[in-house]
Short mmCIF file of C-alpha atoms in Angstrom, two decimals:
data_model
loop_
_atom_site.label_atom_id
_atom_site.label_comp_id
_atom_site.label_asym_id
_atom_site.label_seq_id
_atom_site.Cartn_x
_atom_site.Cartn_y
_atom_site.Cartn_z
CA MET A 122 9.66 -27.46 -7.24
CA THR A 123 7.29 -25.11 -7.06
CA GLY A 124 5.02 -25.64 -4.26
CA LEU A 125 8.93 -24.73 -2.35
CA LEU A 126 10.08 -21.99 -4.46
CA THR A 127 6.25 -20.61 -3.43
CA GLY A 128 6.82 -21.35 -0.15
CA LEU A 129 9.79 -18.77 -0.50
CA VAL A 130 8.55 -16.46 -2.63
CA SER A 131 5.48 -15.94 -0.14
CA LEU A 132 8.22 -15.85 2.68
CA VAL A 133 10.25 -12.82 1.32
CA VAL A 134 6.24 -11.39 -0.14
CA PHE A 135 4.93 -11.31 3.38
CA GLY A 136 8.08 -10.92 5.37
CA LEU A 137 9.15 -7.57 3.55
CA VAL A 138 5.52 -5.66 4.10
CA ILE A 139 5.99 -6.30 7.17
CA LEU A 140 9.63 -5.47 7.99
CA VAL A 141 9.00 -1.69 5.83
CA HIS A 142 5.73 -0.97 8.27
CA GLU A 143 7.21 -2.17 11.29
CA LEU A 144 10.12 -0.26 10.14
CA GLY A 145 8.58 2.64 9.73
CA HIS A 146 7.57 2.96 13.39
CA PHE A 147 10.58 2.14 14.19
CA TRP A 148 12.43 4.80 12.67
CA ALA A 149 9.51 7.45 13.41
CA ALA A 150 10.15 6.46 17.18
CA ARG A 151 13.90 6.89 16.87
CA HIS A 152 13.84 9.67 15.46
CA CYS A 153 11.77 11.77 17.90
CA GLY A 154 14.25 9.98 20.42
CA ILE A 155 11.99 7.68 21.46
CA ARG A 156 12.77 4.65 23.24
CA VAL A 157 11.97 0.81 21.69
CA GLU A 158 13.04 -2.20 23.69
CA GLU A 159 12.58 -4.59 20.98
CA PHE A 160 11.43 -4.62 17.44
CA SER A 161 10.44 -7.65 16.23
CA ILE A 162 9.92 -9.96 13.19
CA GLY A 163 7.14 -13.05 13.17
CA PHE A 164 5.20 -14.10 16.88
CA GLY A 165 5.62 -16.87 18.40
CA PRO A 166 9.43 -18.78 19.54
CA THR A 167 12.20 -16.81 18.76
CA ILE A 168 15.01 -17.60 16.12
CA ALA A 169 17.22 -15.53 16.50
CA SER A 170 18.52 -11.94 18.28
CA TRP A 171 20.34 -9.34 18.73
CA GLN A 172 20.76 -6.52 21.06
CA ARG A 173 21.75 -2.68 19.49
CA GLY A 174 21.67 0.21 20.28
CA GLY A 175 19.78 -0.29 23.92
CA THR A 176 18.03 -2.00 21.10
CA ARG A 177 16.81 -6.17 20.97
CA TYR A 178 15.65 -7.47 17.79
CA THR A 179 14.42 -10.39 16.60
CA LEU A 180 12.43 -12.70 14.48
CA ARG A 181 10.18 -15.43 15.13
CA LEU A 182 8.75 -18.18 13.76
CA LEU A 183 5.61 -17.44 12.57
CA PRO A 184 6.29 -14.65 9.39
CA LEU A 185 2.14 -13.51 9.87
CA GLY A 186 3.09 -9.81 11.91
CA GLY A 187 5.57 -7.35 13.32
CA TYR A 188 5.84 -5.60 17.00
CA ASN A 189 8.09 -2.55 17.84
CA LEU A 190 7.83 -3.03 21.78
CA PHE A 191 8.23 0.65 23.47
CA SER A 192 9.03 0.66 26.57
CA ASN A 193 9.46 2.87 30.31
CA PRO A 194 13.48 2.52 31.90
CA PRO A 195 13.68 -0.40 34.06
CA GLU A 196 11.92 0.52 37.56
CA MET A 197 14.37 2.53 39.82
CA GLU A 198 14.30 1.53 43.58
CA GLU A 199 13.46 3.77 45.88
CA GLY A 200 15.38 6.92 47.04
CA GLU A 201 17.28 6.48 43.48
CA ALA A 202 17.29 9.39 40.97
CA PRO A 203 16.04 8.40 37.55
CA PRO A 204 18.50 7.84 34.92
CA PRO A 205 18.82 11.05 32.55
CA VAL A 206 16.89 10.95 29.56
CA GLN A 207 20.05 11.29 26.84
CA PRO A 208 20.00 15.25 24.95
CA PRO A 209 19.69 13.58 21.11
CA VAL A 210 22.47 12.57 19.20
CA LYS A 211 21.72 11.45 15.93
CA ARG A 212 22.97 9.42 13.52
CA ARG A 213 23.88 8.98 9.55
CA GLY A 214 22.95 6.48 7.95
CA LEU A 215 20.49 6.53 5.09
CA PHE A 216 17.54 6.65 7.69
CA PRO A 217 18.84 8.90 10.59
CA VAL A 218 17.78 8.29 14.04
CA THR A 219 17.98 9.59 16.81
CA VAL A 220 19.31 7.98 19.90
CA SER A 221 17.42 8.62 22.86
CA ASN A 222 15.66 6.96 26.41
CA LEU A 223 12.25 9.11 25.97
CA PRO A 224 9.64 6.52 26.95
CA TYR A 225 7.31 6.55 24.24
CA GLU A 226 4.08 8.00 26.83
CA GLU A 227 6.21 10.79 27.86
CA ALA A 228 6.74 11.94 24.05
CA GLY A 229 3.93 13.98 23.27
CA PRO A 230 0.99 12.74 20.64
CA TRP A 231 1.83 14.58 17.89
CA GLN A 232 5.13 12.07 18.18
CA ARG A 233 3.03 9.29 18.78
CA PHE A 234 1.16 10.36 16.20
CA PHE A 235 3.90 10.40 13.56
CA VAL A 236 5.26 6.71 15.02
CA THR A 237 2.26 5.22 14.61
CA LEU A 238 1.60 6.62 10.65
CA TRP A 239 4.30 5.95 9.64
CA GLY A 240 3.99 1.87 9.21
CA ALA A 241 1.20 2.92 6.81
CA VAL A 242 3.09 5.24 4.92
CA MET A 243 6.70 2.77 4.60
CA ASN A 244 3.87 0.29 3.78
CA PHE A 245 3.15 3.19 0.58
CA LEU A 246 6.59 4.26 -0.29
CA LEU A 247 7.20 0.32 -1.18
CA GLY A 248 4.43 -0.01 -3.01
CA PHE A 249 5.19 2.90 -5.03
CA VAL A 250 9.19 1.48 -5.72
CA VAL A 251 7.50 -1.75 -6.71
CA LEU A 252 5.06 -0.20 -8.66
CA LEU A 253 8.37 2.63 -10.20
CA VAL A 254 10.03 -1.22 -10.76
CA LEU A 255 7.41 -1.82 -12.81
CA VAL A 256 6.81 0.35 -15.00
CA PHE A 257 11.04 0.39 -15.43
CA SER A 258 10.56 -2.80 -16.69
CA MET A 259 8.20 -2.34 -19.42
CA ALA A 260 9.43 -2.12 -23.06
CA ASN A 261 7.81 0.85 -23.54
CA LEU A 262 5.61 2.91 -22.17
CA GLY A 263 2.24 3.87 -24.21
CA GLY A 264 1.21 7.67 -24.40
CA THR A 265 -2.26 9.07 -25.58
CA THR A 266 -1.81 10.09 -29.15
CA VAL A 267 -3.47 8.35 -31.92
CA ALA A 268 -0.60 6.43 -33.57
CA GLN A 269 -2.58 4.35 -36.28
CA PHE A 270 -6.32 2.72 -36.26
CA ILE A 271 -7.82 -0.21 -36.91
CA ASP A 272 -9.45 -1.35 -40.41
CA GLY A 273 -12.68 0.48 -40.43
CA ALA A 274 -12.38 2.02 -36.76
CA ALA A 275 -15.74 4.54 -36.28
CA SER A 276 -13.15 5.85 -34.31
CA ALA A 277 -11.76 7.44 -37.40
CA ALA A 278 -15.29 7.03 -39.42
CA THR A 279 -16.42 9.95 -37.17
CA GLY A 280 -13.64 12.81 -36.81
CA LEU A 281 -10.47 11.54 -34.61
CA GLN A 282 -7.25 11.53 -37.14
CA VAL A 283 -3.79 9.82 -36.18
CA GLY A 284 -1.25 12.36 -35.00
CA ASP A 285 -4.53 13.57 -32.65
CA THR A 286 -3.58 13.60 -28.94
CA ILE A 287 -6.52 13.04 -26.55
CA LEU A 288 -6.41 15.15 -23.58
CA GLU A 289 -9.55 14.34 -22.13
CA VAL A 290 -12.51 11.89 -22.10
CA ASP A 291 -16.26 13.73 -21.66
CA GLY A 292 -14.41 15.66 -18.98
CA GLY A 293 -12.69 13.55 -17.02
CA ARG A 294 -8.15 14.05 -17.79
CA CYS A 295 -6.24 10.97 -19.13
CA ARG A 296 -1.60 11.83 -19.49
CA THR A 297 -0.91 7.50 -20.28
CA ALA A 298 -2.43 5.28 -21.65
CA ASN A 299 -3.42 3.35 -18.93
CA SER A 300 -6.43 6.58 -17.86
CA LEU A 301 -6.70 7.08 -21.99
CA ALA A 302 -8.31 3.21 -21.23
CA ALA A 303 -10.17 3.53 -18.22
CA TYR A 304 -13.30 5.61 -19.83
CA PHE A 305 -13.98 3.08 -22.97
CA ASP A 306 -15.77 -0.85 -20.65
CA GLY A 307 -15.31 -2.49 -24.35
CA THR A 308 -18.39 -1.44 -25.83
CA GLU A 309 -19.42 0.39 -28.32
CA GLN A 310 -20.26 3.80 -27.20
CA GLU A 311 -20.03 8.08 -28.38
CA HIS A 312 -17.12 10.03 -25.99
CA THR A 313 -16.42 14.53 -26.36
CA LEU A 314 -13.04 14.28 -26.73
CA THR A 315 -10.92 17.42 -26.12
CA VAL A 316 -7.47 17.09 -28.57
CA LEU A 317 -3.78 18.74 -29.45
CA ARG A 318 -3.78 18.78 -33.15
CA ASP A 319 -1.30 20.32 -35.04
CA GLY A 320 -0.65 23.07 -31.69
CA GLU A 321 -4.06 23.33 -31.34
CA LEU A 322 -7.66 22.30 -28.75
CA LEU A 323 -9.60 20.68 -30.46
CA THR A 324 -12.63 19.68 -29.02
CA LEU A 325 -14.71 16.96 -30.86
CA THR A 326 -17.91 15.39 -30.31
CA GLY A 327 -20.18 12.86 -31.04
CA VAL A 328 -16.80 10.67 -31.25
CA THR A 329 -17.92 6.51 -31.57
CA VAL A 330 -15.42 4.60 -30.11
CA ALA A 331 -15.84 0.06 -30.63
CA PRO A 332 -14.14 -2.85 -29.07
CA THR A 333 -11.05 -3.78 -31.19
CA THR A 334 -11.39 -7.73 -31.13
CA ASP A 335 -10.65 -10.64 -32.69
CA GLU A 336 -12.36 -13.33 -34.70
CA GLU A 337 -13.77 -14.92 -32.30
CA GLY A 338 -15.82 -11.75 -31.18
CA ASN A 339 -13.17 -11.69 -28.05
CA ILE A 340 -11.88 -8.74 -26.65
CA LEU A 341 -8.72 -7.31 -27.23
CA SER A 342 -8.95 -3.28 -26.30
CA GLY A 343 -11.22 -1.18 -24.94
CA VAL A 344 -11.06 1.01 -28.79
CA ASP A 345 -9.77 1.15 -31.93
CA PHE A 346 -6.86 2.39 -32.29
CA ARG A 347 -3.14 2.33 -31.05
CA VAL A 348 -1.63 4.78 -29.83
CA ALA A 349 2.06 6.42 -29.57
CA ALA A 350 4.94 5.15 -27.16
CA VAL A 351 6.67 8.29 -25.17
CA PRO A 352 9.90 8.72 -24.68
CA LYS A 353 10.75 6.07 -21.08
CA ASN A 354 12.31 9.08 -19.40
CA LEU A 355 11.69 10.65 -15.14
CA ARG A 356 8.26 12.67 -16.30
CA ASN A 357 6.93 9.23 -17.77
CA VAL A 358 7.51 6.54 -16.37
CA LEU A 359 6.07 8.61 -12.84
CA ALA A 360 3.29 9.90 -13.99
CA GLN A 361 2.47 6.32 -14.68
CA THR A 362 3.64 4.55 -11.98
CA ARG A 363 1.39 7.61 -10.05
CA GLU A 364 -1.62 6.16 -11.99
CA PHE A 365 -0.70 2.17 -11.29
CA PHE A 366 -0.79 3.71 -7.47
CA GLY A 367 -3.48 5.22 -7.72
CA TYR A 368 -5.27 2.59 -9.68
CA TYR A 369 -5.16 -0.23 -6.64
CA SER A 370 -5.65 2.56 -3.84
CA THR A 371 -9.07 3.08 -5.22
CA ALA A 372 -9.53 -0.34 -6.06
CA ILE A 373 -8.55 -1.63 -2.10
CA LEU A 374 -10.77 1.80 -0.86
CA GLY A 375 -13.73 0.57 -3.04
CA GLY A 376 -13.56 -3.14 -1.77
CA PHE A 377 -13.28 -2.37 1.43
CA TRP A 378 -16.51 0.39 1.19
CA GLN A 379 -18.47 -2.85 -0.33
CA LEU A 380 -18.04 -4.65 2.51
CA ALA A 381 -18.89 -2.26 4.72
CA THR A 382 -22.12 -1.62 2.99
CA GLY A 383 -22.13 -4.72 2.85
CA GLN A 384 -22.53 -5.18 -1.22
CA VAL A 385 -19.50 -7.22 -0.90
CA GLY A 386 -20.19 -10.34 1.96
CA VAL A 387 -17.20 -11.36 4.17
CA GLU A 388 -16.89 -14.11 2.15
CA GLN A 389 -15.48 -12.30 -0.31
CA LEU A 390 -12.11 -12.24 2.26
CA SER A 391 -8.85 -14.07 1.42
CA GLY A 392 -6.22 -14.96 4.36
CA PRO A 393 -2.43 -16.49 4.02
CA ILE A 394 -3.61 -19.01 2.83
CA GLY A 395 -5.72 -17.93 -0.23
CA THR A 396 -2.77 -14.74 -0.50
CA VAL A 397 -0.06 -18.19 -0.46
CA SER A 398 -2.81 -19.37 -3.15
CA ALA A 399 -2.21 -16.13 -4.96
CA VAL A 400 1.52 -16.05 -5.44
CA SER A 401 1.60 -19.48 -6.45
CA GLN A 402 -0.05 -18.06 -9.45
CA ALA A 403 1.59 -15.24 -9.62
CA VAL A 404 5.23 -17.27 -9.61
CA GLN A 405 4.23 -19.37 -12.37
CA TYR A 406 3.74 -16.43 -14.40
CA GLY A 407 6.60 -14.65 -13.40
CA TRP A 408 8.38 -12.12 -10.87
CA ARG A 409 6.61 -8.88 -12.42
CA ASP A 410 3.50 -11.02 -11.05
CA VAL A 411 4.66 -11.33 -8.38
CA LEU A 412 5.86 -7.87 -7.72
CA SER A 413 2.39 -6.40 -8.69
CA LEU A 414 1.26 -9.11 -6.27
CA MET A 415 3.32 -7.28 -3.75
CA ALA A 416 2.65 -3.33 -4.16
CA LEU A 417 -1.28 -4.34 -4.17
CA LEU A 418 -0.30 -6.27 -0.93
CA THR A 419 1.08 -3.84 1.23
CA ILE A 420 -0.25 -0.22 -0.41
CA ASN A 421 -3.59 -2.77 1.43
CA VAL A 422 -2.19 -3.60 4.75
CA GLY A 423 -1.26 0.66 4.10
CA ILE A 424 -5.13 1.44 3.80
CA PHE A 425 -6.61 -1.53 5.74
CA ASN A 426 -4.05 0.11 8.76
CA LEU A 427 -5.07 3.62 8.53
CA LEU A 428 -8.73 2.16 8.71
CA PRO A 429 -10.88 3.43 12.27
CA ILE A 430 -11.85 -0.13 13.03
CA PRO A 431 -10.46 -0.43 17.03
CA ALA A 432 -6.81 -2.00 17.67
CA LEU A 433 -5.60 -0.28 14.19
CA ASP A 434 -2.73 2.28 13.71
CA GLY A 435 -6.39 4.00 12.01
CA CYS A 436 -7.73 4.07 15.21
CA LYS A 437 -4.18 4.65 17.68
CA LEU A 438 -4.28 7.91 15.17
CA ILE A 439 -7.65 9.37 15.79
CA PHE A 440 -7.15 8.78 19.66
CA LEU A 441 -3.90 10.82 18.85
CA LEU A 442 -5.97 13.12 16.97
CA PHE A 443 -8.13 14.25 19.68
CA GLU A 444 -4.90 14.53 21.60
CA GLY A 445 -3.19 16.77 20.27
CA VAL A 446 -6.03 19.28 19.75
CA THR A 447 -7.83 19.48 23.46
CA GLY A 448 -4.61 18.84 24.81
CA LYS A 449 -6.68 15.93 26.61
CA ALA A 450 -6.31 12.20 26.39
CA VAL A 451 -8.65 10.16 25.30
CA PRO A 452 -8.88 7.67 29.06
CA GLN A 453 -6.72 4.40 29.16
CA LYS A 454 -9.16 2.44 29.80
CA PHE A 455 -11.70 3.71 27.28
CA GLN A 456 -8.63 2.96 25.05
CA ILE A 457 -7.87 -0.26 26.53
CA ILE A 458 -11.76 -1.63 25.80
CA ILE A 459 -11.71 -0.27 22.73
CA ASN A 460 -8.25 -2.21 21.42
CA THR A 461 -9.35 -5.35 23.44
CA ALA A 462 -12.59 -5.12 21.73
CA GLY A 463 -11.23 -4.42 18.46
CA VAL A 464 -8.66 -7.20 18.63
CA VAL A 465 -11.20 -9.91 19.54
CA ALA A 466 -12.82 -9.25 15.89
CA LEU A 467 -9.73 -9.39 13.96
CA LEU A 468 -8.75 -11.93 15.10
CA TRP A 469 -12.62 -14.32 14.82
CA LEU A 470 -12.57 -12.53 11.03
CA MET A 471 -8.92 -14.29 11.10
CA LEU A 472 -9.45 -17.41 11.90
CA LEU A 473 -13.41 -17.03 9.62
CA VAL A 474 -11.12 -15.98 7.05
CA THR A 475 -8.12 -19.12 7.49
CA MET A 476 -11.35 -21.30 7.45
CA GLN A 477 -12.31 -20.74 4.04
CA ASP A 478 -9.89 -20.91 2.27
CA ILE A 479 -9.25 -24.41 3.86
CA THR A 480 -13.16 -24.63 2.82
CA ARG A 481 -12.00 -23.59 -1.14
CA PHE A 482 -9.00 -26.38 -1.17
CA LEU A 483 -10.64 -29.51 0.10
#
């Protein structure tokens, strides 16, 4: 039963992350009046397909990707006039689109830039929405106002008081309990705090903040005080969500940087099998962990696609940026060579991390 549930949840997580990415490209293309021949989720044999609005929608067997097929209108016989490009026709709805048959290659560079960019943008939007749901589901939202100290708290003995609202730690701004906790690493250290006390801004120097530990010495919290909850209103919820989004994004970018600079090796990467394993663990802990993992995955996909790696959207954006600024397209032959090399490298990387995942489970 657990295996079946893991499989279903994995399909939903993978499918949704891929779906919103491809929907981003699709919506942007239709918004610009660019013809979309096929919108596909998955690769391999077709499971289901249907035609609507000049686009063929397909669901394929392997839910590990997807694509939008942009193509020119059918070739005309000699002497036959090409079909006129339809004037923009707006369709109302949650995501309004423009119906037309403009070939992708005939669209302007900035239109194609917009289409390419919106895949990653939709991944970021999905990540933000998922994190928003998680924050709304929290019982309490922690602020930065000191509510109480643990017994013998070093921070109380060195200047901090109940009711102080901590605004800065060592010059770094903090707005929520999460950003406040990020400044303390679980060791007893002195800090300079900017606090609001009885309506007055104060700078407290030499405040020693020690971690909270249990009877066995395990660290329960990086600080020796508790903060008061803040009202769960839209402003505070959005502030918490932005911080979570920033934390996830920074962690992902840091991981890519460590990989690029050789601080970590390729053996630290995981592929689809490793991700399914992570989903399995999240399922055991509950729906909140599943949503947290989904947010991490979709933000990861968005950032990864924007990296300037051949065959990814990031490389295409560089080519389109060059074309938009200079008015001259990067030679097609050069683009094909670069993207082909990128595809080969990505396939090799996918095979490598998949073999590593299999080895871990043997």
